JSON list of C-alpha atoms in Angstrom, two decimals:
[
{"chain": "A", "resi": 1, "resn": "GLU", "atom": "CA", "xyz": [-0.07, 0.15, 0.39]},
{"chain": "A", "resi": 2, "resn": "ASP", "atom": "CA", "xyz": [1.60, 3.33, -0.70]},
{"chain": "A", "resi": 3, "resn": "GLN", "atom": "CA", "xyz": [2.01, 6.03, 2.46]},
{"chain": "A", "resi": 4, "resn": "VAL", "atom": "CA", "xyz": [3.67, 8.72, 2.98]},
{"chain": "A", "resi": 5, "resn": "THR", "atom": "CA", "xyz": [5.10, 9.99, 6.19]},
{"chain": "A", "resi": 6, "resn": "GLN", "atom": "CA", "xyz": [6.04, 13.58, 7.32]},
{"chain": "A", "resi": 7, "resn": "SER", "atom": "CA", "xyz": [8.13, 14.78, 10.15]},
{"chain": "A", "resi": 8, "resn": "PRO", "atom": "CA", "xyz": [8.44, 16.58, 12.16]},
{"chain": "A", "resi": 9, "resn": "GLU", "atom": "CA", "xyz": [5.02, 17.34, 12.56]},
{"chain": "A", "resi": 10, "resn": "ALA", "atom": "CA", "xyz": [5.70, 20.26, 13.60]},
{"chain": "A", "resi": 11, "resn": "LEU", "atom": "CA", "xyz": [9.04, 22.26, 13.54]},
{"chain": "A", "resi": 12, "resn": "ARG", "atom": "CA", "xyz": [9.80, 26.44, 15.43]},
{"chain": "A", "resi": 13, "resn": "LEU", "atom": "CA", "xyz": [12.72, 27.72, 13.84]},
{"chain": "A", "resi": 14, "resn": "GLN", "atom": "CA", "xyz": [14.39, 31.04, 14.53]},
{"chain": "A", "resi": 15, "resn": "GLU", "atom": "CA", "xyz": [14.79, 34.02, 11.17]},
{"chain": "A", "resi": 16, "resn": "GLY", "atom": "CA", "xyz": [18.21, 32.96, 9.19]},
{"chain": "A", "resi": 17, "resn": "GLU", "atom": "CA", "xyz": [17.98, 29.61, 11.10]},
{"chain": "A", "resi": 18, "resn": "SER", "atom": "CA", "xyz": [17.70, 26.93, 8.86]},
{"chain": "A", "resi": 19, "resn": "SER", "atom": "CA", "xyz": [16.62, 24.04, 8.45]},
{"chain": "A", "resi": 20, "resn": "SER", "atom": "CA", "xyz": [14.93, 20.35, 6.69]},
{"chain": "A", "resi": 21, "resn": "LEU", "atom": "CA", "xyz": [11.40, 18.73, 6.40]},
{"chain": "A", "resi": 22, "resn": "ASN", "atom": "CA", "xyz": [11.41, 15.27, 5.52]},
{"chain": "A", "resi": 23, "resn": "CYS", "atom": "CA", "xyz": [9.03, 12.62, 3.90]},
{"chain": "A", "resi": 24, "resn": "SER", "atom": "CA", "xyz": [8.91, 9.24, 3.87]},
{"chain": "A", "resi": 25, "resn": "TYR", "atom": "CA", "xyz": [7.57, 7.38, 0.60]},
{"chain": "A", "resi": 26, "resn": "THR", "atom": "CA", "xyz": [6.94, 3.49, -0.29]},
{"chain": "A", "resi": 27, "resn": "VAL", "atom": "CA", "xyz": [5.09, 3.49, -3.86]},
{"chain": "A", "resi": 28, "resn": "SER", "atom": "CA", "xyz": [4.84, 1.08, -6.43]},
{"chain": "A", "resi": 29, "resn": "GLY", "atom": "CA", "xyz": [6.46, 2.70, -9.21]},
{"chain": "A", "resi": 30, "resn": "LEU", "atom": "CA", "xyz": [6.97, 6.08, -8.10]},
{"chain": "A", "resi": 31, "resn": "ARG", "atom": "CA", "xyz": [5.19, 8.91, -10.21]},
{"chain": "A", "resi": 32, "resn": "GLY", "atom": "CA", "xyz": [5.95, 11.59, -9.38]},
{"chain": "A", "resi": 33, "resn": "LEU", "atom": "CA", "xyz": [6.30, 13.64, -5.82]},
{"chain": "A", "resi": 34, "resn": "PHE", "atom": "CA", "xyz": [4.75, 16.76, -4.89]},
{"chain": "A", "resi": 35, "resn": "TRP", "atom": "CA", "xyz": [5.62, 19.34, -2.42]},
{"chain": "A", "resi": 36, "resn": "TYR", "atom": "CA", "xyz": [3.35, 21.90, -1.48]},
{"chain": "A", "resi": 37, "resn": "ARG", "atom": "CA", "xyz": [2.68, 24.54, 0.86]},
{"chain": "A", "resi": 38, "resn": "GLN", "atom": "CA", "xyz": [-0.60, 25.33, 2.75]},
{"chain": "A", "resi": 39, "resn": "ASP", "atom": "CA", "xyz": [-1.35, 29.09, 4.65]},
{"chain": "A", "resi": 40, "resn": "PRO", "atom": "CA", "xyz": [-4.03, 28.45, 7.28]},
{"chain": "A", "resi": 41, "resn": "GLY", "atom": "CA", "xyz": [-7.51, 28.65, 5.79]},
{"chain": "A", "resi": 42, "resn": "LYS", "atom": "CA", "xyz": [-5.79, 28.40, 1.75]},
{"chain": "A", "resi": 43, "resn": "GLY", "atom": "CA", "xyz": [-5.98, 26.00, -0.17]},
{"chain": "A", "resi": 44, "resn": "PRO", "atom": "CA", "xyz": [-2.14, 24.11, -1.36]},
{"chain": "A", "resi": 45, "resn": "GLU", "atom": "CA", "xyz": [-0.60, 25.59, -3.38]},
{"chain": "A", "resi": 46, "resn": "PHE", "atom": "CA", "xyz": [2.04, 23.73, -5.73]},
{"chain": "A", "resi": 47, "resn": "LEU", "atom": "CA", "xyz": [6.42, 23.90, -4.63]},
{"chain": "A", "resi": 48, "resn": "PHE", "atom": "CA", "xyz": [7.48, 20.79, -6.93]},
{"chain": "A", "resi": 49, "resn": "THR", "atom": "CA", "xyz": [7.45, 18.47, -8.68]},
{"chain": "A", "resi": 50, "resn": "LEU", "atom": "CA", "xyz": [10.35, 15.68, -8.47]},
{"chain": "A", "resi": 51, "resn": "TYR", "atom": "CA", "xyz": [10.53, 12.09, -10.64]},
{"chain": "A", "resi": 52, "resn": "SER", "atom": "CA", "xyz": [13.74, 10.03, -9.91]},
{"chain": "A", "resi": 53, "resn": "ALA", "atom": "CA", "xyz": [16.11, 9.97, -7.41]},
{"chain": "A", "resi": 54, "resn": "GLY", "atom": "CA", "xyz": [19.28, 12.63, -7.76]},
{"chain": "A", "resi": 55, "resn": "GLU", "atom": "CA", "xyz": [16.95, 15.39, -8.51]},
{"chain": "A", "resi": 56, "resn": "GLU", "atom": "CA", "xyz": [16.76, 18.71, -7.24]},
{"chain": "A", "resi": 57, "resn": "LYS", "atom": "CA", "xyz": [14.30, 21.00, -7.45]},
{"chain": "A", "resi": 58, "resn": "GLU", "atom": "CA", "xyz": [14.92, 24.81, -6.18]},
{"chain": "A", "resi": 59, "resn": "LYS", "atom": "CA", "xyz": [13.16, 28.09, -5.74]},
{"chain": "A", "resi": 60, "resn": "GLU", "atom": "CA", "xyz": [13.87, 30.85, -3.19]},
{"chain": "A", "resi": 61, "resn": "ARG", "atom": "CA", "xyz": [14.59, 29.85, -0.43]},
{"chain": "A", "resi": 62, "resn": "LEU", "atom": "CA", "xyz": [13.39, 26.20, -0.55]},
{"chain": "A", "resi": 63, "resn": "LYS", "atom": "CA", "xyz": [15.22, 23.00, -2.43]},
{"chain": "A", "resi": 64, "resn": "ALA", "atom": "CA", "xyz": [13.06, 19.92, -2.30]},
{"chain": "A", "resi": 65, "resn": "THR", "atom": "CA", "xyz": [15.42, 16.55, -2.64]},
{"chain": "A", "resi": 66, "resn": "ILE", "atom": "CA", "xyz": [14.72, 13.21, -3.20]},
{"chain": "A", "resi": 67, "resn": "THR", "atom": "CA", "xyz": [15.95, 9.29, -2.99]},
{"chain": "A", "resi": 68, "resn": "LYS", "atom": "CA", "xyz": [14.40, 5.82, -3.19]},
{"chain": "A", "resi": 69, "resn": "LYS", "atom": "CA", "xyz": [12.70, 6.44, -0.40]},
{"chain": "A", "resi": 70, "resn": "GLU", "atom": "CA", "xyz": [12.83, 9.68, 1.33]},
{"chain": "A", "resi": 71, "resn": "SER", "atom": "CA", "xyz": [12.87, 13.33, 0.47]},
{"chain": "A", "resi": 72, "resn": "PHE", "atom": "CA", "xyz": [14.03, 16.31, 2.01]},
{"chain": "A", "resi": 73, "resn": "LEU", "atom": "CA", "xyz": [12.60, 20.05, 1.54]},
{"chain": "A", "resi": 74, "resn": "HIS", "atom": "CA", "xyz": [15.41, 22.22, 2.30]},
{"chain": "A", "resi": 75, "resn": "ILE", "atom": "CA", "xyz": [15.28, 26.02, 3.96]},
{"chain": "A", "resi": 76, "resn": "THR", "atom": "CA", "xyz": [17.86, 28.43, 3.94]},
{"chain": "A", "resi": 77, "resn": "ALA", "atom": "CA", "xyz": [18.25, 31.30, 5.75]},
{"chain": "A", "resi": 78, "resn": "PRO", "atom": "CA", "xyz": [13.81, 31.11, 6.72]},
{"chain": "A", "resi": 79, "resn": "LYS", "atom": "CA", "xyz": [12.28, 34.25, 6.82]},
{"chain": "A", "resi": 80, "resn": "PRO", "atom": "CA", "xyz": [8.99, 35.05, 9.33]},
{"chain": "A", "resi": 81, "resn": "GLU", "atom": "CA", "xyz": [6.94, 34.63, 5.67]},
{"chain": "A", "resi": 82, "resn": "ASP", "atom": "CA", "xyz": [7.86, 31.30, 4.65]},
{"chain": "A", "resi": 83, "resn": "SER", "atom": "CA", "xyz": [5.87, 30.08, 7.81]},
{"chain": "A", "resi": 84, "resn": "ALA", "atom": "CA", "xyz": [3.23, 27.65, 6.33]},
{"chain": "A", "resi": 85, "resn": "THR", "atom": "CA", "xyz": [2.55, 23.52, 6.60]},
{"chain": "A", "resi": 86, "resn": "TYR", "atom": "CA", "xyz": [4.34, 21.71, 3.53]},
{"chain": "A", "resi": 87, "resn": "LEU", "atom": "CA", "xyz": [2.79, 18.92, 2.43]},
{"chain": "A", "resi": 88, "resn": "CYS", "atom": "CA", "xyz": [3.91, 16.16, 0.84]},
{"chain": "A", "resi": 89, "resn": "ALA", "atom": "CA", "xyz": [2.17, 13.43, -1.67]},
{"chain": "A", "resi": 90, "resn": "VAL", "atom": "CA", "xyz": [3.10, 11.07, -4.14]},
{"chain": "A", "resi": 91, "resn": "GLN", "atom": "CA", "xyz": [1.12, 9.62, -7.36]},
{"chain": "A", "resi": 92, "resn": "ALA", "atom": "CA", "xyz": [0.11, 6.11, -7.40]},
{"chain": "A", "resi": 93, "resn": "PRO", "atom": "CA", "xyz": [-1.07, 4.72, -10.97]},
{"chain": "A", "resi": 94, "resn": "PRO", "atom": "CA", "xyz": [-3.30, 6.82, -12.70]},
{"chain": "A", "resi": 95, "resn": "ILE", "atom": "CA", "xyz": [-7.34, 6.29, -12.96]},
{"chain": "A", "resi": 96, "resn": "GLN", "atom": "CA", "xyz": [-8.47, 7.30, -16.01]},
{"chain": "A", "resi": 97, "resn": "GLY", "atom": "CA", "xyz": [-6.55, 10.28, -16.96]},
{"chain": "A", "resi": 98, "resn": "ALA", "atom": "CA", "xyz": [-6.47, 11.52, -13.53]},
{"chain": "A", "resi": 99, "resn": "GLN", "atom": "CA", "xyz": [-4.68, 11.56, -10.46]},
{"chain": "A", "resi": 100, "resn": "LYS", "atom": "CA", "xyz": [-4.41, 9.56, -7.21]},
{"chain": "A", "resi": 101, "resn": "LEU", "atom": "CA", "xyz": [-2.35, 11.39, -4.17]},
{"chain": "A", "resi": 102, "resn": "VAL", "atom": "CA", "xyz": [-1.11, 10.20, -1.59]},
{"chain": "A", "resi": 103, "resn": "PHE", "atom": "CA", "xyz": [-0.72, 12.80, 0.78]},
{"chain": "A", "resi": 104, "resn": "GLY", "atom": "CA", "xyz": [1.69, 12.69, 4.32]},
{"chain": "A", "resi": 105, "resn": "GLN", "atom": "CA", "xyz": [-0.04, 14.80, 7.22]},
{"chain": "A", "resi": 106, "resn": "GLY", "atom": "CA", "xyz": [2.31, 17.40, 6.24]},
{"chain": "A", "resi": 107, "resn": "THR", "atom": "CA", "xyz": [5.25, 19.60, 8.78]},
{"chain": "A", "resi": 108, "resn": "ARG", "atom": "CA", "xyz": [3.99, 22.98, 10.43]},
{"chain": "A", "resi": 109, "resn": "LEU", "atom": "CA", "xyz": [6.30, 24.87, 10.50]},
{"chain": "A", "resi": 110, "resn": "THR", "atom": "CA", "xyz": [7.30, 28.19, 11.94]},
{"chain": "A", "resi": 111, "resn": "ILE", "atom": "CA", "xyz": [9.53, 31.01, 11.36]},
{"chain": "A", "resi": 112, "resn": "ASN", "atom": "CA", "xyz": [10.01, 33.63, 14.38]},
{"chain": "A", "resi": 113, "resn": "PRO", "atom": "CA", "xyz": [11.39, 37.20, 14.22]},
{"chain": "B", "resi": 1, "resn": "ASP", "atom": "CA", "xyz": [-4.65, 35.35, -13.55]},
{"chain": "B", "resi": 2, "resn": "ALA", "atom": "CA", "xyz": [-5.49, 31.50, -14.60]},
{"chain": "B", "resi": 3, "resn": "MET", "atom": "CA", "xyz": [-7.40, 30.61, -11.23]},
{"chain": "B", "resi": 4, "resn": "VAL", "atom": "CA", "xyz": [-9.56, 28.18, -9.40]},
{"chain": "B", "resi": 5, "resn": "ILE", "atom": "CA", "xyz": [-11.82, 30.02, -7.89]},
{"chain": "B", "resi": 6, "resn": "GLN", "atom": "CA", "xyz": [-14.68, 28.90, -4.79]},
{"chain": "B", "resi": 7, "resn": "ASN", "atom": "CA", "xyz": [-18.00, 29.75, -3.99]},
{"chain": "B", "resi": 8, "resn": "PRO", "atom": "CA", "xyz": [-18.81, 30.79, -1.43]},
{"chain": "B", "resi": 9, "resn": "ARG", "atom": "CA", "xyz": [-15.73, 31.51, 1.26]},
{"chain": "B", "resi": 10, "resn": "TYR", "atom": "CA", "xyz": [-17.31, 30.10, 4.00]},
{"chain": "B", "resi": 11, "resn": "GLN", "atom": "CA", "xyz": [-20.44, 28.33, 3.93]},
{"chain": "B", "resi": 12, "resn": "VAL", "atom": "CA", "xyz": [-22.82, 27.59, 7.44]},
{"chain": "B", "resi": 13, "resn": "THR", "atom": "CA", "xyz": [-25.64, 24.83, 7.69]},
{"chain": "B", "resi": 14, "resn": "GLN", "atom": "CA", "xyz": [-28.04, 23.78, 9.79]},
{"chain": "B", "resi": 15, "resn": "PHE", "atom": "CA", "xyz": [-28.47, 20.04, 10.89]},
{"chain": "B", "resi": 16, "resn": "GLY", "atom": "CA", "xyz": [-29.48, 18.10, 7.61]},
{"chain": "B", "resi": 17, "resn": "LYS", "atom": "CA", "xyz": [-30.55, 20.92, 5.81]},
{"chain": "B", "resi": 18, "resn": "PRO", "atom": "CA", "xyz": [-28.65, 20.56, 1.97]},
{"chain": "B", "resi": 19, "resn": "VAL", "atom": "CA", "xyz": [-26.26, 22.48, 1.13]},
{"chain": "B", "resi": 20, "resn": "THR", "atom": "CA", "xyz": [-24.15, 23.19, -2.31]},
{"chain": "B", "resi": 21, "resn": "LEU", "atom": "CA", "xyz": [-20.15, 24.31, -2.69]},
{"chain": "B", "resi": 22, "resn": "SER", "atom": "CA", "xyz": [-19.25, 25.91, -6.25]},
{"chain": "B", "resi": 23, "resn": "CYS", "atom": "CA", "xyz": [-15.90, 25.87, -8.09]},
{"chain": "B", "resi": 24, "resn": "SER", "atom": "CA", "xyz": [-14.85, 27.19, -12.09]},
{"chain": "B", "resi": 25, "resn": "GLN", "atom": "CA", "xyz": [-11.59, 27.03, -13.40]},
{"chain": "B", "resi": 26, "resn": "THR", "atom": "CA", "xyz": [-10.13, 28.70, -15.92]},
{"chain": "B", "resi": 27, "resn": "LEU", "atom": "CA", "xyz": [-7.54, 26.98, -17.42]},
{"chain": "B", "resi": 28, "resn": "ASN", "atom": "CA", "xyz": [-9.13, 24.73, -19.24]},
{"chain": "B", "resi": 29, "resn": "HIS", "atom": "CA", "xyz": [-8.04, 21.25, -17.23]},
{"chain": "B", "resi": 30, "resn": "ASN", "atom": "CA", "xyz": [-9.96, 17.86, -18.59]},
{"chain": "B", "resi": 31, "resn": "VAL", "atom": "CA", "xyz": [-9.98, 17.22, -14.52]},
{"chain": "B", "resi": 32, "resn": "MET", "atom": "CA", "xyz": [-11.35, 17.90, -10.96]},
{"chain": "B", "resi": 33, "resn": "TYR", "atom": "CA", "xyz": [-10.98, 16.71, -8.08]},
{"chain": "B", "resi": 34, "resn": "TRP", "atom": "CA", "xyz": [-12.68, 17.32, -5.01]},
{"chain": "B", "resi": 35, "resn": "TYR", "atom": "CA", "xyz": [-11.12, 17.29, -0.95]},
{"chain": "B", "resi": 36, "resn": "GLN", "atom": "CA", "xyz": [-12.39, 16.67, 2.12]},
{"chain": "B", "resi": 37, "resn": "GLN", "atom": "CA", "xyz": [-9.87, 18.44, 4.95]},
{"chain": "B", "resi": 38, "resn": "LYS", "atom": "CA", "xyz": [-10.33, 18.65, 8.52]},
{"chain": "B", "resi": 39, "resn": "SER", "atom": "CA", "xyz": [-8.18, 20.64, 11.01]},
{"chain": "B", "resi": 40, "resn": "SER", "atom": "CA", "xyz": [-5.07, 19.26, 11.12]},
{"chain": "B", "resi": 41, "resn": "GLN", "atom": "CA", "xyz": [-5.25, 16.27, 8.84]},
{"chain": "B", "resi": 42, "resn": "ALA", "atom": "CA", "xyz": [-4.59, 15.63, 5.11]},
{"chain": "B", "resi": 43, "resn": "PRO", "atom": "CA", "xyz": [-6.56, 16.20, 1.79]},
{"chain": "B", "resi": 44, "resn": "LYS", "atom": "CA", "xyz": [-8.72, 13.38, 1.30]},
{"chain": "B", "resi": 45, "resn": "LEU", "atom": "CA", "xyz": [-10.09, 12.63, -1.97]},
{"chain": "B", "resi": 46, "resn": "LEU", "atom": "CA", "xyz": [-14.24, 12.87, -2.68]},
{"chain": "B", "resi": 47, "resn": "PHE", "atom": "CA", "xyz": [-14.34, 12.08, -6.39]},
{"chain": "B", "resi": 48, "resn": "HIS", "atom": "CA", "xyz": [-12.85, 13.42, -9.21]},
{"chain": "B", "resi": 49, "resn": "TYR", "atom": "CA", "xyz": [-14.05, 13.76, -12.63]},
{"chain": "B", "resi": 50, "resn": "TYR", "atom": "CA", "xyz": [-12.57, 13.16, -15.97]},
{"chain": "B", "resi": 51, "resn": "ASP", "atom": "CA", "xyz": [-14.26, 15.64, -18.68]},
{"chain": "B", "resi": 52, "resn": "LYS", "atom": "CA", "xyz": [-17.77, 14.27, -17.95]},
{"chain": "B", "resi": 53, "resn": "ASP", "atom": "CA", "xyz": [-16.65, 10.81, -16.18]},
{"chain": "B", "resi": 54, "resn": "PHE", "atom": "CA", "xyz": [-17.42, 10.79, -12.78]},
{"chain": "B", "resi": 55, "resn": "ASN", "atom": "CA", "xyz": [-15.70, 8.43, -10.49]},
{"chain": "B", "resi": 56, "resn": "ASN", "atom": "CA", "xyz": [-16.21, 8.20, -6.71]},
{"chain": "B", "resi": 57, "resn": "GLU", "atom": "CA", "xyz": [-13.19, 6.55, -4.06]},
{"chain": "B", "resi": 58, "resn": "ALA", "atom": "CA", "xyz": [-14.75, 4.17, -2.30]},
{"chain": "B", "resi": 59, "resn": "ASP", "atom": "CA", "xyz": [-15.01, 4.83, 1.24]},
{"chain": "B", "resi": 60, "resn": "THR", "atom": "CA", "xyz": [-16.97, 8.54, 0.51]},
{"chain": "B", "resi": 61, "resn": "PRO", "atom": "CA", "xyz": [-20.43, 8.17, 1.90]},
{"chain": "B", "resi": 62, "resn": "ASP", "atom": "CA", "xyz": [-23.30, 8.12, -0.48]},
{"chain": "B", "resi": 63, "resn": "ASN", "atom": "CA", "xyz": [-24.31, 11.17, 1.15]},
{"chain": "B", "resi": 64, "resn": "PHE", "atom": "CA", "xyz": [-21.69, 13.44, -0.67]},
{"chain": "B", "resi": 65, "resn": "GLN", "atom": "CA", "xyz": [-22.66, 13.81, -4.22]},
{"chain": "B", "resi": 66, "resn": "SER", "atom": "CA", "xyz": [-21.59, 16.04, -7.67]},
{"chain": "B", "resi": 67, "resn": "ARG", "atom": "CA", "xyz": [-22.03, 17.50, -10.90]},
{"chain": "B", "resi": 68, "resn": "ARG", "atom": "CA", "xyz": [-20.03, 18.97, -13.69]},
{"chain": "B", "resi": 69, "resn": "PRO", "atom": "CA", "xyz": [-22.37, 21.09, -16.08]},
{"chain": "B", "resi": 70, "resn": "ASN", "atom": "CA", "xyz": [-18.89, 21.80, -18.00]},
{"chain": "B", "resi": 71, "resn": "THR", "atom": "CA", "xyz": [-15.92, 21.99, -18.32]},
{"chain": "B", "resi": 72, "resn": "SER", "atom": "CA", "xyz": [-15.31, 24.87, -16.34]},
{"chain": "B", "resi": 73, "resn": "PHE", "atom": "CA", "xyz": [-17.85, 24.40, -13.66]},
{"chain": "B", "resi": 74, "resn": "CYS", "atom": "CA", "xyz": [-18.15, 21.51, -10.60]},
{"chain": "B", "resi": 75, "resn": "PHE", "atom": "CA", "xyz": [-20.57, 21.33, -7.70]},
{"chain": "B", "resi": 76, "resn": "LEU", "atom": "CA", "xyz": [-20.56, 19.43, -4.46]},
{"chain": "B", "resi": 77, "resn": "ASP", "atom": "CA", "xyz": [-23.87, 18.46, -2.83]},
{"chain": "B", "resi": 78, "resn": "ILE", "atom": "CA", "xyz": [-24.15, 17.30, 0.62]},
{"chain": "B", "resi": 79, "resn": "ARG", "atom": "CA", "xyz": [-27.95, 15.71, 0.56]},
{"chain": "B", "resi": 80, "resn": "SER", "atom": "CA", "xyz": [-28.15, 16.14, 5.02]},
{"chain": "B", "resi": 81, "resn": "PRO", "atom": "CA", "xyz": [-24.87, 17.66, 6.35]},
{"chain": "B", "resi": 82, "resn": "GLY", "atom": "CA", "xyz": [-24.02, 15.95, 9.87]},
{"chain": "B", "resi": 83, "resn": "LEU", "atom": "CA", "xyz": [-21.85, 16.95, 12.07]},
{"chain": "B", "resi": 84, "resn": "GLY", "atom": "CA", "xyz": [-18.25, 15.37, 11.56]},
{"chain": "B", "resi": 85, "resn": "ASP", "atom": "CA", "xyz": [-18.65, 16.39, 8.11]},
{"chain": "B", "resi": 86, "resn": "ALA", "atom": "CA", "xyz": [-18.45, 20.23, 9.11]},
{"chain": "B", "resi": 87, "resn": "ALA", "atom": "CA", "xyz": [-14.83, 20.93, 6.80]},
{"chain": "B", "resi": 88, "resn": "MET", "atom": "CA", "xyz": [-12.47, 22.65, 4.74]},
{"chain": "B", "resi": 89, "resn": "TYR", "atom": "CA", "xyz": [-13.60, 21.83, 1.46]},
{"chain": "B", "resi": 90, "resn": "LEU", "atom": "CA", "xyz": [-11.12, 21.24, -1.58]},
{"chain": "B", "resi": 91, "resn": "CYS", "atom": "CA", "xyz": [-11.79, 21.60, -5.29]},
{"chain": "B", "resi": 92, "resn": "ALA", "atom": "CA", "xyz": [-8.77, 21.26, -8.10]},
{"chain": "B", "resi": 93, "resn": "THR", "atom": "CA", "xyz": [-7.93, 20.73, -11.39]},
{"chain": "B", "resi": 94, "resn": "SER", "atom": "CA", "xyz": [-5.14, 18.86, -12.98]},
{"chain": "B", "resi": 95, "resn": "ARG", "atom": "CA", "xyz": [-4.34, 18.38, -17.00]},
{"chain": "B", "resi": 96, "resn": "ASP", "atom": "CA", "xyz": [-4.37, 14.40, -18.33]},
{"chain": "B", "resi": 97, "resn": "GLN", "atom": "CA", "xyz": [-1.88, 12.97, -16.46]},
{"chain": "B", "resi": 98, "resn": "ARG", "atom": "CA", "xyz": [-1.90, 9.64, -19.23]},
{"chain": "B", "resi": 99, "resn": "GLU", "atom": "CA", "xyz": [1.35, 11.22, -20.48]},
{"chain": "B", "resi": 100, "resn": "ALA", "atom": "CA", "xyz": [3.04, 12.61, -17.87]},
{"chain": "B", "resi": 101, "resn": "SER", "atom": "CA", "xyz": [2.06, 13.67, -13.81]},
{"chain": "B", "resi": 102, "resn": "TYR", "atom": "CA", "xyz": [1.13, 17.55, -13.39]},
{"chain": "B", "resi": 103, "resn": "GLU", "atom": "CA", "xyz": [0.91, 19.81, -10.48]},
{"chain": "B", "resi": 104, "resn": "GLN", "atom": "CA", "xyz": [-2.85, 20.02, -9.44]},
{"chain": "B", "resi": 105, "resn": "TYR", "atom": "CA", "xyz": [-4.44, 23.54, -8.70]},
{"chain": "B", "resi": 106, "resn": "PHE", "atom": "CA", "xyz": [-6.23, 23.83, -5.81]},
{"chain": "B", "resi": 107, "resn": "GLY", "atom": "CA", "xyz": [-8.74, 26.90, -4.85]},
{"chain": "B", "resi": 108, "resn": "PRO", "atom": "CA", "xyz": [-9.07, 28.69, -1.95]},
{"chain": "B", "resi": 109, "resn": "GLY", "atom": "CA", "xyz": [-11.58, 25.83, -0.80]},
{"chain": "B", "resi": 110, "resn": "THR", "atom": "CA", "xyz": [-14.72, 26.61, 1.30]},
{"chain": "B", "resi": 111, "resn": "ARG", "atom": "CA", "xyz": [-15.32, 26.53, 4.99]},
{"chain": "B", "resi": 112, "resn": "LEU", "atom": "CA", "xyz": [-18.41, 24.68, 6.07]},
{"chain": "B", "resi": 113, "resn": "THR", "atom": "CA", "xyz": [-19.44, 25.18, 9.18]},
{"chain": "B", "resi": 114, "resn": "VAL", "atom": "CA", "xyz": [-22.33, 22.26, 10.39]},
{"chain": "B", "resi": 115, "resn": "THR", "atom": "CA", "xyz": [-25.02, 23.72, 12.97]}
]
């Protein structure tokens, strides 16, 4: 069964203090691993897609990496506006052209000024 | 900007009183999804449409129905809301996934309260 586990559940950092969020996954044939950001009371916002081990993607202070079992979201010198819940999801085989995502529970990140 | 729009943003309904949530998209995507998200939980897929083809998740209660009258619009109907149906309802869209994996675009959500 496809499964995604994110750790830690919650993380508090000081502004400028770099860290990494973990996403461990098991899936029968990875078609894509997705990172989303979700602010309180809003819908998830797409960040990155990773397709195979060794791939890396970057956007501003965020960098996503992936191995055969885990993905990491590295946050470098974070700012308070980076505070959000970060969701990881893997794609199960598509059904009729649609996407079935298996989500982790998310990591709630708080950056203190 | 192309986007996914949900109305209303906040909906209060009474126990057992039918309610309809609305989603529209300007992305012209084939696929539209409805998710339920409860506090501090991951989004849970309820059903999706590929064009006009409807696909219900096995564990979605019969109380939840959906309509997609055209490419742009999709509705979520809750026939007899219970207190346990209070949640954020998210609409999302994506391109056809058969040839490649594409991200989903989410709307801002509708927060449903049941009194």
